[in-house]
Coordinates of C-alpha atoms and ligand atoms in Angstrom, one line a residue:
X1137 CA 2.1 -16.7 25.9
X1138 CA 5.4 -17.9 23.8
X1139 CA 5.2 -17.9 20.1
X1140 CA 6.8 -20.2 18.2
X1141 CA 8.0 -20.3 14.3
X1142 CA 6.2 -23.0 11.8
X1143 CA 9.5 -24.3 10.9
X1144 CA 10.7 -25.1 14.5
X1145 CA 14.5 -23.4 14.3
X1146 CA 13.6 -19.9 15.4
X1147 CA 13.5 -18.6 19.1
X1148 CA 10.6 -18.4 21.0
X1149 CA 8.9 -15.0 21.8
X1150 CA 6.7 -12.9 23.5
X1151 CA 3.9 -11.3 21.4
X1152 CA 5.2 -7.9 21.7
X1153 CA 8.2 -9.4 19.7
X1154 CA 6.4 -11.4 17.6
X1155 CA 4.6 -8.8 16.4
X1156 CA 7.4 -6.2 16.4
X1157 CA 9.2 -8.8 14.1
X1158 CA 6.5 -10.2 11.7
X1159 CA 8.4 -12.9 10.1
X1160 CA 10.8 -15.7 11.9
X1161 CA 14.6 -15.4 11.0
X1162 CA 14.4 -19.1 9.7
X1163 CA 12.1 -17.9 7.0
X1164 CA 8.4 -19.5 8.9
X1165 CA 5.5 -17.6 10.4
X1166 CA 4.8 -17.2 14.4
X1167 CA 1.9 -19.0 16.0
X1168 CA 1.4 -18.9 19.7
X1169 CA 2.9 -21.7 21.3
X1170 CA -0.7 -23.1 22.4
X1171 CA -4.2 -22.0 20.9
X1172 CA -6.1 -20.9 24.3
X1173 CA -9.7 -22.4 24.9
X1174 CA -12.9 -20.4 25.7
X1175 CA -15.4 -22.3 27.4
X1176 CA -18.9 -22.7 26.2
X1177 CA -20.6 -20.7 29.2
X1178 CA -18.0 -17.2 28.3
X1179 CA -18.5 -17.5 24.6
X1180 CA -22.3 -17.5 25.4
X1181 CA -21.8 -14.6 27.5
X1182 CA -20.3 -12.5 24.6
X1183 CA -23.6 -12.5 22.3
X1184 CA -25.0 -8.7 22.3
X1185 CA -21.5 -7.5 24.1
X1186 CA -20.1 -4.4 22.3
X1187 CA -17.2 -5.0 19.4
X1188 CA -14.6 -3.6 22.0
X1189 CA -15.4 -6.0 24.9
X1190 CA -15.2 -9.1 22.6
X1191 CA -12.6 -7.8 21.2
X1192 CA -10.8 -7.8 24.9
X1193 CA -11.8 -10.8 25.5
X1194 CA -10.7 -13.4 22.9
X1195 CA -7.4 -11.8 22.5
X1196 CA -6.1 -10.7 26.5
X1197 CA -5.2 -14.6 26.9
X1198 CA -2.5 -14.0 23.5
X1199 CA -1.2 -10.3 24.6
X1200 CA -1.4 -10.5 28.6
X1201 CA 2.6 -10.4 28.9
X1202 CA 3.3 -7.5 26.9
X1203 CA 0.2 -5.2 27.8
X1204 CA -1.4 -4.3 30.7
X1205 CA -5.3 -4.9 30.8
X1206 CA -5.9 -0.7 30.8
X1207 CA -3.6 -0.4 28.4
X1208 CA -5.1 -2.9 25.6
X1209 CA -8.6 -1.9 26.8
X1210 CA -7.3 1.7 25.2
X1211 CA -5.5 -0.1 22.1
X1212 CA -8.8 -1.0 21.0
X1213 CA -10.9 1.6 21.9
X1214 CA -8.7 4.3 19.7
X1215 CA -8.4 1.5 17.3
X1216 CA -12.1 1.0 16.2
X1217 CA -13.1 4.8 16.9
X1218 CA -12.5 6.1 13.7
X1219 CA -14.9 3.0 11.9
X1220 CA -18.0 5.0 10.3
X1221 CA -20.3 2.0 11.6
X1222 CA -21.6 1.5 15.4
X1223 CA -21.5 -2.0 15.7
X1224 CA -17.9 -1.8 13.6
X1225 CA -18.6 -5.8 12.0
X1226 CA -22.6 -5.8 11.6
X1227 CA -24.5 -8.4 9.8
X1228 CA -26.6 -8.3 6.9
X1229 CA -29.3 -10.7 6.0
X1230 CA -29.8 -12.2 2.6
X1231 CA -31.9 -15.0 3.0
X1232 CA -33.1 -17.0 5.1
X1233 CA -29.4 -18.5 6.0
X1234 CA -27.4 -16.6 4.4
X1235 CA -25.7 -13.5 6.0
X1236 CA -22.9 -10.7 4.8
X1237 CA -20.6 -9.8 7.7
X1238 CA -20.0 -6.2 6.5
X1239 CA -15.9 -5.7 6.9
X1240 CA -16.1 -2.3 5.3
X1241 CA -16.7 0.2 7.8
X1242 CA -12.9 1.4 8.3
X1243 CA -11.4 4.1 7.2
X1244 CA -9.7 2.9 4.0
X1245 CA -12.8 1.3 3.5
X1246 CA -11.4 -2.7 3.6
X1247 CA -11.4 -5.6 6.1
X1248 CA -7.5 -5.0 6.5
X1249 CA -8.7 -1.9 8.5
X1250 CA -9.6 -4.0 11.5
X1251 CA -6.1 -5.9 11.9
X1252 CA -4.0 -2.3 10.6
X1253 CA -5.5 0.3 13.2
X1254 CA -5.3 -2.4 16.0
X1255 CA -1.8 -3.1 14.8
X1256 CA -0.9 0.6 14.4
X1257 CA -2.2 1.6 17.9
X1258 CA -0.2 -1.5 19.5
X1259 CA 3.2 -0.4 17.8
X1260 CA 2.6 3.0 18.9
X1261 CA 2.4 2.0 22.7
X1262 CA 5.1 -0.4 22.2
X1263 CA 7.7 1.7 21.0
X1264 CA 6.9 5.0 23.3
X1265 CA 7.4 2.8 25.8
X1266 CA 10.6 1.3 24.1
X1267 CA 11.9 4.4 22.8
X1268 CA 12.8 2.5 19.8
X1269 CA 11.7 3.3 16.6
X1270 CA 10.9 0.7 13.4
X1271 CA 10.6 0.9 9.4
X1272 CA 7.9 -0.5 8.7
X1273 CA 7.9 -2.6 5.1
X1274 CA 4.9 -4.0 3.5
X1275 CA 3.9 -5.7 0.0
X1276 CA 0.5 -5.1 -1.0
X1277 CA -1.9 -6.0 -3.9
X1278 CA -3.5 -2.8 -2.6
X1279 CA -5.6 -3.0 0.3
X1280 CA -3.1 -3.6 3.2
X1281 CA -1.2 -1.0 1.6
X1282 CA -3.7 1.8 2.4
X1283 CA -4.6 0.3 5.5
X1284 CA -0.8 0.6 6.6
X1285 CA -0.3 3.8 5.3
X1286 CA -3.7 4.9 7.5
X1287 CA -2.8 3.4 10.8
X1288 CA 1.0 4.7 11.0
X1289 CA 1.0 7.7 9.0
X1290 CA 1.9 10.5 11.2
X1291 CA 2.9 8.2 14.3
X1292 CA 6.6 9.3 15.7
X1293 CA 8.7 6.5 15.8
X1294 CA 8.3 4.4 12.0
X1295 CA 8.4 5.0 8.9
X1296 CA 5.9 2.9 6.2
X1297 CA 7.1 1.7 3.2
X1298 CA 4.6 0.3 1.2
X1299 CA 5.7 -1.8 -2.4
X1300 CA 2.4 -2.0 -4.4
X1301 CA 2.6 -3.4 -8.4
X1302 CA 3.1 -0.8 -10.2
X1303 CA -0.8 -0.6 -12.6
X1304 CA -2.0 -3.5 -11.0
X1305 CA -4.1 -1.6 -8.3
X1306 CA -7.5 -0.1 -8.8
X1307 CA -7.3 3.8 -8.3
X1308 CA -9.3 4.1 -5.1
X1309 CA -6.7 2.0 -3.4
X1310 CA -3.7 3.8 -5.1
X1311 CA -4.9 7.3 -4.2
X1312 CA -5.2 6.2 -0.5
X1313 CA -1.6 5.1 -0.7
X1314 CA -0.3 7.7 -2.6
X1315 CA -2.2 11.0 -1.0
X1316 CA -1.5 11.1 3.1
X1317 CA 1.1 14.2 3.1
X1318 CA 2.5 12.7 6.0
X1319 CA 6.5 12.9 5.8
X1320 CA 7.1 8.8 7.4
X1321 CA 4.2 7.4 4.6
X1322 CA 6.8 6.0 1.4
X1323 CA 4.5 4.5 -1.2
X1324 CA 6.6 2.9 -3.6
X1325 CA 5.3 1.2 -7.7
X1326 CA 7.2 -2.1 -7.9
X1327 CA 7.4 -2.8 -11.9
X1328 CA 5.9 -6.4 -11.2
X1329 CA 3.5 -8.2 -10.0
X1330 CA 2.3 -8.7 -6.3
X1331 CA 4.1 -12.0 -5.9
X1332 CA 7.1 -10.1 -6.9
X1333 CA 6.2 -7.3 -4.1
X1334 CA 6.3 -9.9 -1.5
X1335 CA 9.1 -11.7 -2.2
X1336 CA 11.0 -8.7 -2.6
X1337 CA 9.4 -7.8 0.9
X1338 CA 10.7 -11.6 2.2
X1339 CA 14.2 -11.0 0.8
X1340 CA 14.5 -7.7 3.0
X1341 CA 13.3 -9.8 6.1
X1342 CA 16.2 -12.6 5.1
X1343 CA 18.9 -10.0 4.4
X1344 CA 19.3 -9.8 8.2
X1345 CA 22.3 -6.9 7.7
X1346 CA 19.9 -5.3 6.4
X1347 CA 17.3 -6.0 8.3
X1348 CA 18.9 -5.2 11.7
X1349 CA 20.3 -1.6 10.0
X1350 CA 17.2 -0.5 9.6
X1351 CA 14.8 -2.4 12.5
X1352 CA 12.7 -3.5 9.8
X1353 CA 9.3 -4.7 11.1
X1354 CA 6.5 -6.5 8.8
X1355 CA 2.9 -5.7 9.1
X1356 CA 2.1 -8.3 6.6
X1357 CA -1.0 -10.5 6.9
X1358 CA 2.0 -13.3 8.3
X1359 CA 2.3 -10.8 11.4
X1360 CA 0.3 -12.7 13.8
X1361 CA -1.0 -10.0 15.6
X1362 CA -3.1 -9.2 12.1
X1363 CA -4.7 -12.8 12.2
X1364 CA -5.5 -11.8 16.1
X1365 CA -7.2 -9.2 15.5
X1366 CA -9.7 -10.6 12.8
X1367 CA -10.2 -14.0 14.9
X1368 CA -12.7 -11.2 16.9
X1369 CA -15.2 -10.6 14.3
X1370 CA -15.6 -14.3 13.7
X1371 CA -16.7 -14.6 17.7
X1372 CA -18.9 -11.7 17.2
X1373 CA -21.0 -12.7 14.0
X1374 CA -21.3 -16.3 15.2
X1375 CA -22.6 -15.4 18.7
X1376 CA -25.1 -13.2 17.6
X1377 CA -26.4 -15.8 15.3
X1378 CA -27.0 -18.3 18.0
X1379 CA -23.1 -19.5 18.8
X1380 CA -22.5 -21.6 21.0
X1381 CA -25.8 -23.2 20.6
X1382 CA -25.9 -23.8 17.3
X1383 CA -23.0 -24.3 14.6
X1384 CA -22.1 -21.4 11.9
X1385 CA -20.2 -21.3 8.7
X1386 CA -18.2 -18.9 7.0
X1387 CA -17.0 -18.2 3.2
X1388 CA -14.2 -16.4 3.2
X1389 CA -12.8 -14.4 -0.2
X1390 CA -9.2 -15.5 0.3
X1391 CA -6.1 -14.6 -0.9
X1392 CA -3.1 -14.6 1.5
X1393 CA -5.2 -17.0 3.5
X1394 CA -5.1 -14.9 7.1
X1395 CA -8.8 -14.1 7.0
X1396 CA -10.0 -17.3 6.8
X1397 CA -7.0 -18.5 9.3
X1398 CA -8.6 -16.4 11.9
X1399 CA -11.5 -18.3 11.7
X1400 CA -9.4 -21.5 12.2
X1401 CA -8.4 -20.2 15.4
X1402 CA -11.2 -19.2 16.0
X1403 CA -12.8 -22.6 16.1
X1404 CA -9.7 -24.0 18.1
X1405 CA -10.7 -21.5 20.5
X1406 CA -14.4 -23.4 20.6
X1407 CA -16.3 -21.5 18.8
X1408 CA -18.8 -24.0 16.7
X1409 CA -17.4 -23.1 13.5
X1410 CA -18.6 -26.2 10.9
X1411 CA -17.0 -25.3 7.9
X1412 CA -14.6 -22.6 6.7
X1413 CA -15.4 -22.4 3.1
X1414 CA -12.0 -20.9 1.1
X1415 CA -13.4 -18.6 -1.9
X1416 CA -10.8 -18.0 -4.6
X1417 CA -11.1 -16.3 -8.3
X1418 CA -9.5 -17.6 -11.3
X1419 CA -6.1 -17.8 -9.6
X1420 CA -7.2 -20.6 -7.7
X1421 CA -4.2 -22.2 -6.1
X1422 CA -5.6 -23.0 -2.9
X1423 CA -9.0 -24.2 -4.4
X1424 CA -6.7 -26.6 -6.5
X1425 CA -4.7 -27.6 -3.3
X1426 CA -7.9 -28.2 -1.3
X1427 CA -9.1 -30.2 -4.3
X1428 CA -6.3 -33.1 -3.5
X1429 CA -4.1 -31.6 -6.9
X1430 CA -1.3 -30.1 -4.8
X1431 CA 0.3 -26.8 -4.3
X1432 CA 1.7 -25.9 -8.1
X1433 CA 2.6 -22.5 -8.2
X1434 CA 1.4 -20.9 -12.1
X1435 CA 1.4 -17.4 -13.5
X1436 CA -0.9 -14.5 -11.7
X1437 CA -3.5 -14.0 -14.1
X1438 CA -5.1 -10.0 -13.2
X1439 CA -8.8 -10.1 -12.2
X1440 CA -12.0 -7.8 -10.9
X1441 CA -11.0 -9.0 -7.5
X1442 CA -7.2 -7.6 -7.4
X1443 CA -6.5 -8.7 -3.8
X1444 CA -7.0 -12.5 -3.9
X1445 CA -4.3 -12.2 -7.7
X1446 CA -2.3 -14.5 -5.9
X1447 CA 0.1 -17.8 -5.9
X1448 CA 1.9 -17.7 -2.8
X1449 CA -1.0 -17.7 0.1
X1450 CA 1.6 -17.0 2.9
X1451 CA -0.6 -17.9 5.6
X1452 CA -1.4 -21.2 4.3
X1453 CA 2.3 -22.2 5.6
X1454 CA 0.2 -22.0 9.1
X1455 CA -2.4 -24.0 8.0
X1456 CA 0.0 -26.7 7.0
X1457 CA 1.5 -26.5 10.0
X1458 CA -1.2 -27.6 12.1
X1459 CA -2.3 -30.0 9.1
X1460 CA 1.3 -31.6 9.5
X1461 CA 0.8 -32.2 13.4
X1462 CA 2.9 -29.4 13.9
X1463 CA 5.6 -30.7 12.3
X1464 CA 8.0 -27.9 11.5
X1465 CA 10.4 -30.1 9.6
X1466 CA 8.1 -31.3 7.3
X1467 CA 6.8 -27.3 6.9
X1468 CA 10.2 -26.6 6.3
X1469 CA 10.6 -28.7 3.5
X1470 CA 7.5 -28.3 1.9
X1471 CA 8.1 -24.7 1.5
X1472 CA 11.9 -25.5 0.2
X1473 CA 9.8 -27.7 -2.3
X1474 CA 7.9 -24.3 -2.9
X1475 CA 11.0 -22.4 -4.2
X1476 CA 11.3 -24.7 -7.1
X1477 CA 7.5 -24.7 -8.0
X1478 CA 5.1 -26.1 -5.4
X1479 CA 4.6 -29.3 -3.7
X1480 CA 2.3 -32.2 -2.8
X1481 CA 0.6 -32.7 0.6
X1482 CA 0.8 -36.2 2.0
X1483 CA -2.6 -38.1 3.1
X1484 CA -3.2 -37.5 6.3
X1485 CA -2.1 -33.8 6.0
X1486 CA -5.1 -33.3 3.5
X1487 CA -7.5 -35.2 5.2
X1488 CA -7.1 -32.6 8.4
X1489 CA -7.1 -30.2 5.8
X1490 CA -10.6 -31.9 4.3
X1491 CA -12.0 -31.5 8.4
X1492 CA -11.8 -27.9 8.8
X1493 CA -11.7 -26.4 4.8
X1494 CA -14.0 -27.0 1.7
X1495 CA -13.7 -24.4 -1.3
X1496 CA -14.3 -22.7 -4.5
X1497 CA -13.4 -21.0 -7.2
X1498 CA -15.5 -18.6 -9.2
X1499 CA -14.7 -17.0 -12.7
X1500 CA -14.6 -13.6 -13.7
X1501 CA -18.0 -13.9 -15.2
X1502 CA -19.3 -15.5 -12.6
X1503 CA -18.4 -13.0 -10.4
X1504 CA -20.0 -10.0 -12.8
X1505 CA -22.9 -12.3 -12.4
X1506 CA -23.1 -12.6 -8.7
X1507 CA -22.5 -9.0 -8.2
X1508 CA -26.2 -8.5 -10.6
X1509 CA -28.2 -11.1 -8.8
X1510 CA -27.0 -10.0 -5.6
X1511 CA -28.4 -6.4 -6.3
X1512 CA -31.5 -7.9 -7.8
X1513 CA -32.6 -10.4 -5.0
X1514 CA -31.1 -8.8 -1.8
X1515 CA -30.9 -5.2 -2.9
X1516 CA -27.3 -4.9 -1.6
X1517 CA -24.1 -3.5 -3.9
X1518 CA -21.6 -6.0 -3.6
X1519 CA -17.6 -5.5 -4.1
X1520 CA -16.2 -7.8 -6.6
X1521 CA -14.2 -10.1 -3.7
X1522 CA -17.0 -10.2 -1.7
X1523 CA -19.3 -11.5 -5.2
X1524 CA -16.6 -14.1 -5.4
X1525 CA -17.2 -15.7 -1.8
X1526 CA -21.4 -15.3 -2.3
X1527 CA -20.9 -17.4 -5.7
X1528 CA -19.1 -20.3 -3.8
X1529 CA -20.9 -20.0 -0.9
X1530 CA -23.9 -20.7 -2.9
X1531 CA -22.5 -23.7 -3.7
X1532 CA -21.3 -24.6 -0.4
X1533 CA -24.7 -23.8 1.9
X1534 CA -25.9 -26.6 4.2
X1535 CA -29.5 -26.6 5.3
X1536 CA -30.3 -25.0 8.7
X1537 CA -27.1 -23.8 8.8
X1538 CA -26.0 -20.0 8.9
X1539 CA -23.7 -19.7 6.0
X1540 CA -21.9 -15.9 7.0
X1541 CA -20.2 -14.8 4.0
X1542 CA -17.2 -12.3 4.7
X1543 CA -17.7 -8.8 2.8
X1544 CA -14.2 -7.6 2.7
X1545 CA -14.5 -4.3 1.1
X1546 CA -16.7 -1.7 0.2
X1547 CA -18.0 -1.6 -3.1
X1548 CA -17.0 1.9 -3.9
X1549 CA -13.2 0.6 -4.2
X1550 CA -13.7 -0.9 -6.9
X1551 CA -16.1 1.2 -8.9
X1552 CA -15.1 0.5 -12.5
X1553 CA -15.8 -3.3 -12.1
X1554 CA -18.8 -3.1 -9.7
X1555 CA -20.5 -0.6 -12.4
X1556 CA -19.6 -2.7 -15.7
X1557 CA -21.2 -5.8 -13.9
X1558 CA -24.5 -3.8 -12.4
X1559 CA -25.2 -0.8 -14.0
X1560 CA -25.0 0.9 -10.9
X1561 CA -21.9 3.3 -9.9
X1562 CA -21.5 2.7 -5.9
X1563 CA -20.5 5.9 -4.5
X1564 CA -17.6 6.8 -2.1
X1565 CA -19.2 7.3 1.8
X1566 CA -18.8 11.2 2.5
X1567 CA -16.6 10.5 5.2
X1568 CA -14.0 9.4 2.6
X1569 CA -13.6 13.3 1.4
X1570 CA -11.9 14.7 -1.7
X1571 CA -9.7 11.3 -2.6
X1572 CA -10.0 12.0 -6.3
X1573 CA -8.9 15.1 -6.1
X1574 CA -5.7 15.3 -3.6
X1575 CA -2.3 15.5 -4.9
X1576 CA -0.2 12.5 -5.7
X1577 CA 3.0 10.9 -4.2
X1578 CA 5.1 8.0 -5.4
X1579 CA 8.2 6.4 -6.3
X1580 CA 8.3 4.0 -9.4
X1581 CA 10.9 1.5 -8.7
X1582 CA 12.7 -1.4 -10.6
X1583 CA 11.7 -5.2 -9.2
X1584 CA 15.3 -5.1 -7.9
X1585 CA 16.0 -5.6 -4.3
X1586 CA 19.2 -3.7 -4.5
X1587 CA 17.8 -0.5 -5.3
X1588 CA 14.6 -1.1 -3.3
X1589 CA 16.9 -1.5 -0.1
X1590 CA 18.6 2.0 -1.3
X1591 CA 15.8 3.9 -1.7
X1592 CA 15.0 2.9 1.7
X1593 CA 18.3 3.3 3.6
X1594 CA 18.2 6.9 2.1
X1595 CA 14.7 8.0 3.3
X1596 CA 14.5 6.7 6.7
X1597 CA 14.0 9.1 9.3
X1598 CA 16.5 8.1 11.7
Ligands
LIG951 C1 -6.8 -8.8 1.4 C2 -8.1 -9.0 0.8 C3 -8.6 -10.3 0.6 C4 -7.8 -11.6 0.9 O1 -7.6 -11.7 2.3 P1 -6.5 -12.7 2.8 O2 -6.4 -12.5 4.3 O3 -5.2 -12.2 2.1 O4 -6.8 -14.1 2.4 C5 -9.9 -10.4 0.1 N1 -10.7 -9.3 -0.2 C6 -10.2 -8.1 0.0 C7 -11.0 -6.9 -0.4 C8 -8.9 -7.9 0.5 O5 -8.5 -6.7 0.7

């Protein structure tokens, strides 16, 4: 399989490079060069299969040049060994049609987990192989963070730097950055916001001196192999709930839009998805954009659900993409457009947008709400991102139709917010240990790319 950039003037790649290099050098996001199809018959076949084998099969067809099948049969198994759940993606009922797809049951106790460890085990073969060795930087608004940290920490040939906003995280996910005593793990407090973290993280990519001095690879949710690796759990929810045979739709709590990509693919790939319902909280961009008003960027505005605070959704470029015939001109200049404040999408573009998306937006009320009536019909302890999808997908449920709402992280990450709204404090699983009481290690740093490259020229491993 090739992979090719979304704004048409990069080289093509294998996936091993693809991955290895996260974003393309002229500034768009890698997609395979065609999206392969699964017929009916072997997507019927995968209903009751373990995680691991469906996992094997819908991605082989996007990794069978770089890996051998023995190989990425191990890359997954050591990948989902350490989840504290058999099934590793099970479903919940709520109602009669309504479903949670429980996302929590990694180690850092997030949906990220699933994309991270797969991501982290696939480096690691990689580079042994290679010899080579990578610094690994990410932005995060706190989840991917940890979930870096815990798939490379301790691996020999990268070091992890991770840029979190500095007070902007809740203290579950800062002490899982900030605690693993492993030498290559760098977390580093950006003064700023998240959409400072990434672009600072973007600049580093486009500084290509930089950038090719220090092999810096991106583990961001633009790397494809992350939107891979959660296309799996789409397949695996939707088959057991009568997929193929009958159609399924998802709410997805968005913010960087590569969940919910994944399940684009996923239905390219021919599984009956109807609708992929976008779930956003008061920063509501992309429920603006779906709504025909454009892509205007405004000021991040903090919330209960800290990981969809967000104006730049950088995996939306790949849903333009396909919106925009894959056009990578047009991409190109929409996200020039972008630079300068945001953009409008033409017609047609948002009328293929209109086929596949619907959304919604819920308030931070709303979501205190959802997470109480959640408890109090269904018996089930919701996180705040995960209250935000329920609310729109509510709204959003057709009759007779599965509505499968993503929960992306475990309640007990955010405890402050998930206890003001219920009453009820969600404890951490045992598994999770002595978080709260571990030493802490950071580095505060300016928003300044300058001294952000410094710091990480001078604690590189080399
Ligand atoms: C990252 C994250 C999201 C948003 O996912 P995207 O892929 O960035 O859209 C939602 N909820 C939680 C808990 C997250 O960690």
């Amino acid at each position: 399989m090739r992979y090719i950039s979304t704004r048409g003037q990069a080289p093509e790649l294998t996936f091993e490079e693809a991955m290895l290099t996260g974003l393309a050098r002229d500034g768009g996001l890698y997609l395979p060069a065609e999206i392969p199809a699964i017929p009916s018959d072997e997507i019927a076949a995968l209903a009751g299969q373990p995680y691991e084998e469906i996992a094997f099969r819908v991605m082989w067809p996007y990794v069978s040049g770089s890996f051998s099948e023995d190989e990425f049969r191990g890359i997954i198994a050591r990948a989902y060994e350490g989840f504290g759940h058999a099934a590793r993606a099970p479903l919940r009922q709520l109602d009669a049609n309504a479903f949670l797809l429980e996302l929590f049951h990694g180690p850092t106790l997030a949906f990220k987990d699933f994309a991270m460890q797969l991501i982290g085990q696939l480096f690691q073969t990689a580079l042994e192989r290679s010899g080579e060795r990578v610094t690994i930087v990410g932005a995060t608004s706190g989840d991917t963070g940890s979930a870096a940290i815990e798939a490379f920490r301790g691996l020999d040939n990268v070091d992890v730097f991770i840029l979190f906003p500095h007070g902007r995280v809740s203290e579950v996910q800062r002490r899982q950055m900030t605690t693993p005593e492993d030498a290559n793990v760098h977390a580093l407090a950006l003064d700023g916001d998240f959409d400072d973290c990434q672009a600072a993280v973007k600049a580093m990519f486009n500084d290509f001196e930089f950038r090719d001095g220090v092999r810096l690879a991106g583990v961001n949710s633009i790397n494809f192999a992350r939107v891979l690796a959660q296309v799996v759990y789409y397949f695996s929810s939707a088959t057991n709930l009568g997929a193929p045979h009958r159609a399924v739709d998802f709410t997805v709590p968005t913010g960087n839009f590569g969940d919910i990509f994944a399940g684009y693919i996923a239905r390219r790939m021919g599984l009956p998805i109807g609708r992929l319902v976008v779930a956003t909280n008061q920063n509501d961009i992309l429920h603006r954009c779906l709504s025909g008003q454009g892509y205007h960027k405004g000021d991040t505005i903090p919330s209960i659900s800290p990981s969809m605070d967000i104006q730049v959704s950088s995996n939306f470029e790949r849903a333009l993409y396909y919106a925009y015939d894959q056009d990578g001109r047009a991409v190109a200049q929409l996200m020039d457009e972008l630079k300068t404040g945001g953009f409008e999408v033409s017609q047609g573009a948002m009328q293929a947008l209109r086929e596949t998306y619907a959304s919604g937006r819920a308030s931070e009320t709303e979501t205190g709400a959802t997470i109480r009536s959640t408890l109090a019909s269904s018996a089930e302890l919701v996180c705040p991102h995960t209250a935000v999808g329920l609310k729109v997908a509510g709204e959003q449920a057709r009759p007779g139709v599965p509505m499968v709402t993503l929960a992306t992280a475990h309640p007990a990450k955010f405890p402050a917010a998930v206890e003001e709204a219920s009453g009820v404090f969600p404890p951490l699983p045992s598994r999770m240990g002595n978080l709260y009481e571990k030493p802490e290690r950071v580095h505060r740093i300016a928003n300044d790319l300058g001294a952000i490259e410094d710091h990480i020229r001078g604690h590189i491993h080399a």
